[in-house]
Amino acid sequence: MAKKRALCCISVDIDAVAGWLGSYQGEDSTSDISRGLFAGTVGVRRLLKLFDKYKIKTTWFIPGHSLDTFREECEMVRDAGHEIGLHGYSHENPTRMTLEQQHAILDKTYNQLNEFCGKPPRGVVAPWWESSKEGAELMMKYGVEYDHNFTHHDCLPYYLRVGDSWTPIDYDKHPSHWMKPLEPGRPTGLVEIPANWYLDDLPPMMFIKKAPNSHGWVNPRDVEDLWRDHFDYFYREYDEFCFPVTIHPDVSGHPHVIFMLERLIEYISSKEGVEWVKMEDICDDFKKKNQPAKGALLPAEHGAIAKDPSAPPSPYSTKQMIADAVSDGRPAAPDSLIAHQDKQAMSLCTDVGTRKGIFPEPFLRLSSWPAVGTRLKGPIETAVERLVKRKPSKLLVYDPYQSSVGDGGAWFDPGASVEVHHTNSGDSTTGSTVAS
């Protein structure tokens, strides 16, 4: 039998009060808030004691609200040498927020953790594992290296693909309207560490009064059997795999679950090749052995935005995608390049596009920091002015962050007054003058 290697991680989400505010519908219940207080204090301390007993360092995903509310307990997590990752502020559902709201929360919590830990966070878990359509690219702008939200696989990390599209069924229309396959999106360099609802303590073992299918009294030995079956199958079928389990002090801080975790840890630890690791270790191990696909959208340099909040992401991804297009001798559609608000990257994009004849016209795809609000005006002006000097007959400015969906763009003729148009998924356009 081949030598086995199992990277096992029991990560912790300190949902606590934030969970009741953002997801579990307990914001109007003093009883539910009290349960959150237990999680942030007693539950966290018990789990720290558990991990210390088995000499395990793991990853804790801490909402900003929990960090602000349970400072002493979060300091204990940090000082014990555990990794800390992003998990929203009040456990908000990203799919219900505007891009501006998502950005404000990410900016707040990223800076919180950078200051609290003395280094920027590397990973993220979206509250309720609900990642928005824009979420992955927004995280990459902050240099986040790994994501733990999706379930394309259950025991092997992979590079996340974003922008998949599919057609919902509309019974008011002819079936030909929806009889279409899923269209795959674009590869990225964001490492995905699989999420798994079957390896989560909360759905079977936490009672939520307003959830019609809530459990809460499932025997932990049944859950233990389920988790052991997952591990045993992976161990039998794969020589190398990861085993990411998600727990919450709201649930696993209670005695019956602590006993279950002790039994599980001891069982898994008895197997050859088992390593108890942090999520960042799984990420690093995967990146050492695997490269992103050609043309992949890559994260900004880790920590760059913490050093200079006004700095754009690294232009490396732009250069790589241009080089790929040139070496392959293939045309590249406008949305296959990203021009950041970086002079070198913009110049390279324009020069290669015009000299090599790869593109019919010069264009700019804005995917720059920060990607919301009026602060984009300066970078747009700079980019447009540089490209207009080349006197193109047409110039495409593609700005996904000013559109509601991110699949828009508009052609315009550069003149004395340059207008950048932003489109959404429909036919309408809106415009704003940014250079003259």
Coordinates of C-alpha atoms in Angstrom, one line a residue, residues 26-368:
G26 CA -32.1 35.6 17.0
E27 CA -31.5 39.3 16.9
D28 CA -34.8 39.9 18.8
S29 CA -34.2 37.2 21.4
T30 CA -32.3 37.8 24.7
S31 CA -32.2 34.0 25.1
D32 CA -30.4 33.5 21.7
I33 CA -28.0 36.4 22.4
S34 CA -27.2 34.6 25.7
R35 CA -26.3 31.5 23.8
G36 CA -24.0 33.6 21.7
L37 CA -22.3 34.9 24.9
F38 CA -21.7 31.3 26.0
A39 CA -20.1 30.5 22.7
G40 CA -17.7 33.5 22.7
T41 CA -16.6 32.9 26.3
V42 CA -17.1 29.4 27.7
G43 CA -17.2 27.6 24.4
V44 CA -14.0 29.2 23.0
R45 CA -12.0 28.5 26.2
R46 CA -13.1 24.8 26.2
L47 CA -12.0 24.4 22.6
L48 CA -8.7 26.0 23.3
K49 CA -8.2 23.5 26.2
L50 CA -9.1 20.6 23.8
F51 CA -6.6 21.7 21.2
D52 CA -3.9 22.2 23.8
K53 CA -4.5 18.7 25.1
Y54 CA -3.7 17.2 21.7
K55 CA -1.1 19.8 20.8
I56 CA -3.1 20.8 17.7
K57 CA -2.7 24.2 16.0
T58 CA -5.6 25.0 13.8
T59 CA -7.5 27.9 12.1
W60 CA -10.1 30.1 13.7
F61 CA -12.4 32.2 11.5
I62 CA -13.5 35.1 13.6
P63 CA -16.2 37.6 12.6
G64 CA -15.3 41.2 13.4
H65 CA -18.2 41.4 15.9
S66 CA -16.7 38.5 17.9
L67 CA -13.3 40.0 17.8
D68 CA -14.6 43.3 19.2
T69 CA -17.0 41.6 21.7
F70 CA -14.8 38.8 23.0
R71 CA -11.4 40.4 22.9
E72 CA -9.8 38.4 25.8
E73 CA -10.8 35.1 24.3
C74 CA -9.6 36.1 20.8
E75 CA -6.3 37.1 22.3
M76 CA -6.0 33.6 23.8
V77 CA -6.6 32.1 20.4
R78 CA -3.9 34.3 18.8
D79 CA -1.4 33.8 21.6
A80 CA -1.8 30.1 21.5
G81 CA -0.4 30.1 17.9
H82 CA -3.5 29.4 15.9
E83 CA -4.2 31.0 12.5
I84 CA -7.1 33.5 12.3
G85 CA -9.1 34.1 9.1
L86 CA -11.9 36.3 7.8
H87 CA -15.5 35.6 8.5
G88 CA -17.5 38.8 7.9
Y89 CA -18.4 41.2 10.7
S90 CA -21.9 40.3 12.0
H91 CA -22.1 37.0 10.0
E92 CA -23.8 38.9 7.2
N93 CA -25.0 37.0 4.1
P94 CA -22.8 38.3 1.2
T95 CA -25.5 37.4 -1.4
R96 CA -27.9 39.9 0.2
M97 CA -25.5 42.8 0.1
T98 CA -24.4 45.3 -2.5
L99 CA -20.8 45.3 -3.6
E100 CA -20.3 48.5 -1.7
Q101 CA -21.5 46.8 1.5
Q102 CA -19.3 43.8 0.9
H103 CA -16.3 45.9 0.3
A104 CA -16.9 48.0 3.5
I105 CA -17.1 44.9 5.6
L106 CA -14.1 43.3 4.0
D107 CA -12.0 46.5 4.4
K108 CA -13.0 46.8 8.1
T109 CA -12.4 43.1 9.0
Y110 CA -9.2 42.8 7.0
N111 CA -7.7 45.8 8.7
Q112 CA -9.0 44.5 12.1
L113 CA -7.2 41.2 11.7
N114 CA -4.1 42.7 10.3
E115 CA -3.8 45.0 13.3
F116 CA -4.8 42.3 15.8
C117 CA -2.5 39.5 14.5
G118 CA 0.3 41.7 13.3
K119 CA -0.1 40.2 9.8
P120 CA -2.8 40.2 7.2
P121 CA -5.2 37.2 7.0
R122 CA -4.6 34.6 4.3
G123 CA -8.0 32.8 4.2
V124 CA -11.7 33.4 4.3
V125 CA -14.9 31.7 5.1
A126 CA -18.1 33.4 4.0
P127 CA -20.9 33.4 6.6
W128 CA -23.2 30.5 6.0
W129 CA -20.8 29.5 3.2
E130 CA -22.7 31.9 0.9
S131 CA -20.2 33.5 -1.3
S132 CA -21.5 36.3 -3.6
K133 CA -20.7 36.4 -7.4
E134 CA -18.2 39.1 -6.8
G135 CA -16.8 37.7 -3.5
A136 CA -13.8 35.7 -4.9
E137 CA -12.5 38.6 -7.0
L138 CA -13.0 41.0 -4.2
M139 CA -11.0 38.8 -1.8
M140 CA -8.2 38.4 -4.4
K141 CA -7.9 42.2 -4.6
Y142 CA -7.0 42.1 -0.9
G143 CA -4.4 39.4 -1.5
V144 CA -6.4 36.6 0.2
E145 CA -4.8 33.3 -0.8
Y146 CA -7.4 30.7 0.0
D147 CA -11.1 30.3 0.3
H148 CA -13.1 27.7 2.3
N149 CA -16.7 28.0 0.9
F150 CA -17.2 25.7 -2.1
T151 CA -17.8 22.0 -2.6
H152 CA -16.6 21.1 -6.1
H153 CA -14.6 18.4 -4.3
D154 CA -14.7 17.1 -0.7
C155 CA -11.1 16.1 0.1
L156 CA -8.8 17.6 -2.5
P157 CA -7.9 21.3 -2.7
Y158 CA -8.2 23.0 -6.1
Y159 CA -8.0 26.4 -7.8
L160 CA -11.4 28.1 -7.7
R161 CA -13.2 28.9 -10.9
V162 CA -15.4 31.9 -10.9
G163 CA -18.2 33.2 -13.2
D164 CA -20.0 30.0 -14.0
S165 CA -23.3 30.7 -15.6
W166 CA -26.5 28.7 -15.8
T167 CA -30.1 29.1 -16.9
P168 CA -32.9 28.7 -14.2
I169 CA -36.1 27.0 -15.3
D170 CA -38.9 29.4 -16.1
Y171 CA -42.2 27.5 -16.6
D172 CA -43.7 30.5 -18.3
K173 CA -41.4 30.1 -21.2
H174 CA -40.7 27.4 -23.8
P175 CA -38.2 24.7 -22.6
S176 CA -35.7 25.8 -25.2
H177 CA -35.2 28.8 -23.0
W178 CA -33.6 26.8 -20.3
M179 CA -32.3 23.6 -22.0
K180 CA -28.8 24.8 -21.9
P181 CA -25.7 23.5 -20.2
L182 CA -23.8 25.2 -17.4
E183 CA -21.2 27.5 -18.9
P184 CA -17.8 27.3 -17.1
G185 CA -16.3 30.6 -15.9
R186 CA -12.7 31.6 -15.5
P187 CA -9.9 30.0 -13.6
T188 CA -8.2 31.8 -10.7
G189 CA -5.2 31.4 -8.5
L190 CA -7.3 31.4 -5.4
V191 CA -6.9 28.1 -3.6
E192 CA -10.2 26.4 -2.6
I193 CA -10.1 24.2 0.5
P194 CA -13.3 22.2 0.3
A195 CA -16.2 23.0 2.5
N196 CA -18.6 20.2 3.5
W197 CA -22.0 20.4 5.2
Y198 CA -21.6 16.8 6.3
L199 CA -18.5 17.7 8.2
D200 CA -20.0 20.6 10.1
D201 CA -21.2 20.4 13.7
L202 CA -23.9 23.1 13.5
P203 CA -26.7 21.7 11.2
P204 CA -27.3 18.5 13.2
M205 CA -26.4 19.7 16.7
M206 CA -27.6 23.3 17.1
F207 CA -31.3 24.2 17.7
I208 CA -32.5 27.3 15.8
K209 CA -36.0 28.2 16.8
K210 CA -36.9 30.0 13.6
A211 CA -35.5 27.4 11.2
P212 CA -38.3 25.0 10.2
N213 CA -35.9 22.0 9.7
S214 CA -33.8 22.7 12.8
H215 CA -32.2 19.8 14.6
G216 CA -30.1 20.2 17.7
W217 CA -30.6 16.9 19.5
V218 CA -28.9 14.6 17.2
N219 CA -26.8 12.0 19.1
P220 CA -23.1 13.1 18.6
R221 CA -22.2 9.4 18.2
D222 CA -24.2 9.4 15.0
V223 CA -22.3 12.5 13.8
E224 CA -19.1 10.9 14.8
D225 CA -19.9 7.8 12.7
L226 CA -20.6 10.1 9.7
W227 CA -17.3 11.9 10.1
R228 CA -15.4 8.7 10.6
D229 CA -16.9 7.2 7.5
H230 CA -15.8 10.3 5.5
F231 CA -12.3 9.9 6.8
D232 CA -12.1 6.2 6.3
Y233 CA -13.3 6.5 2.7
F234 CA -10.7 9.2 1.9
Y235 CA -8.0 7.2 3.6
R236 CA -8.9 4.1 1.6
E237 CA -9.2 5.8 -1.8
Y238 CA -6.6 8.5 -1.7
D239 CA -2.9 8.4 -0.9
E240 CA -3.0 12.2 -0.1
F241 CA -6.0 14.2 0.9
C242 CA -7.2 16.9 3.2
F243 CA -9.9 16.4 5.9
P244 CA -11.3 19.8 6.8
V245 CA -13.9 19.7 9.6
T246 CA -15.8 22.8 10.7
I247 CA -17.0 23.4 14.3
H248 CA -18.4 26.2 16.3
P249 CA -18.0 26.9 20.1
D250 CA -21.8 27.5 20.0
V251 CA -22.0 23.7 19.5
S252 CA -18.7 22.0 20.2
G253 CA -18.2 24.0 23.4
H254 CA -20.8 21.7 25.0
P255 CA -19.7 18.5 26.9
H256 CA -21.3 15.9 24.6
V257 CA -19.6 17.3 21.5
I258 CA -16.2 17.7 23.3
F259 CA -16.3 14.0 24.1
M260 CA -17.1 13.3 20.5
L261 CA -14.2 15.4 19.3
E262 CA -11.8 13.7 21.7
R263 CA -12.8 10.3 20.4
L264 CA -12.5 11.4 16.8
I265 CA -9.1 13.1 17.2
E266 CA -7.7 10.0 18.9
Y267 CA -9.1 7.7 16.2
I268 CA -7.7 9.7 13.3
S269 CA -4.4 10.2 15.1
S270 CA -3.9 6.4 15.3
K271 CA -3.6 6.3 11.5
E272 CA -0.3 6.4 9.7
G273 CA 0.5 9.6 7.8
V274 CA -1.9 11.9 9.7
E275 CA -0.9 15.5 10.2
W276 CA -3.0 18.0 12.2
V277 CA -2.5 21.3 10.4
K278 CA -3.9 24.8 9.9
M279 CA -5.8 25.8 6.7
E280 CA -2.8 27.9 5.6
D281 CA -0.7 24.8 5.7
I282 CA -3.1 23.0 3.3
C283 CA -3.0 26.0 1.1
D284 CA 0.9 26.1 1.0
D285 CA 1.1 22.4 0.4
F286 CA -1.2 22.6 -2.6
K287 CA 0.5 25.7 -4.1
K288 CA 3.9 24.0 -3.9
K289 CA 2.6 21.1 -6.1
N290 CA 0.2 22.9 -8.4
Q291 CA 0.2 26.0 -10.7
P292 CA -2.8 28.1 -11.7
A293 CA -4.1 27.6 -15.2
K294 CA -2.8 29.9 -18.0
G295 CA -4.7 33.1 -18.0
A296 CA -6.0 32.6 -14.4
L297 CA -7.0 35.6 -12.4
L298 CA -4.4 35.8 -9.7
P299 CA -4.7 37.3 -6.2
A300 CA -2.8 40.5 -5.5
E301 CA 0.4 40.1 -3.6
H302 CA -0.3 39.0 -0.1
G303 CA -0.1 41.9 2.4
A304 CA 0.5 44.6 -0.2
I305 CA -2.7 46.4 0.5
A306 CA -1.9 46.4 4.2
K307 CA 1.3 48.2 3.5
D308 CA -0.3 50.8 1.2
P309 CA -4.1 51.0 1.2
S310 CA -4.0 53.1 -2.0
A311 CA -1.8 50.6 -3.8
P312 CA -3.3 48.5 -6.7
P313 CA -2.9 44.8 -6.9
S314 CA 0.2 43.3 -8.4
P315 CA 0.3 43.6 -12.2
Y316 CA 1.8 40.1 -12.4
S317 CA -1.5 38.6 -13.5
T318 CA -1.8 41.1 -16.4
K319 CA 1.7 40.3 -17.6
Q320 CA 1.1 36.6 -17.4
M321 CA -2.1 36.7 -19.4
I322 CA -0.6 38.9 -22.1
A323 CA 2.4 36.5 -22.3
D324 CA 0.1 33.5 -22.5
A325 CA -1.9 35.1 -25.4
V326 CA 1.3 36.0 -27.3
S327 CA 3.0 32.6 -26.8
D328 CA -0.2 30.8 -27.9
G329 CA -0.6 33.0 -30.9
R330 CA -4.3 33.3 -30.2
P331 CA -6.6 36.3 -30.0
A332 CA -7.6 37.3 -26.6
A333 CA -11.1 38.7 -25.9
P334 CA -11.3 42.0 -24.0
D335 CA -12.3 40.3 -20.8
S336 CA -9.2 38.0 -20.8
L337 CA -6.9 40.8 -19.6
I338 CA -6.9 42.9 -16.5
A339 CA -5.4 46.3 -16.5
H340 CA -4.8 47.5 -13.0
Q341 CA -4.2 51.1 -12.0
D342 CA -0.5 50.6 -12.5
K343 CA 1.3 52.5 -15.2
Q344 CA 3.6 49.7 -16.1
A345 CA 0.8 47.2 -16.4
M346 CA -1.4 49.6 -18.4
S347 CA 1.4 50.5 -20.8
L348 CA 2.2 46.8 -21.3
C349 CA -1.4 46.0 -22.0
T350 CA -1.8 48.8 -24.6
D351 CA 1.6 48.2 -26.3
V352 CA 1.3 44.5 -26.7
G353 CA -2.3 44.8 -27.9
T354 CA -1.4 47.3 -30.6
R355 CA 2.1 46.0 -31.7
K356 CA 1.3 42.4 -31.9
G357 CA -2.0 42.8 -33.4
I358 CA -3.6 40.5 -30.9
F359 CA -6.5 42.8 -30.3
P360 CA -8.6 44.6 -32.8
E361 CA -8.5 47.8 -30.7
P362 CA -6.8 49.0 -27.6
F363 CA -9.0 48.4 -24.5
L364 CA -8.9 48.6 -20.8
R365 CA -10.6 46.3 -18.3
L366 CA -10.8 47.9 -15.0
S367 CA -10.3 45.6 -12.1
S368 CA -8.5 47.9 -9.9

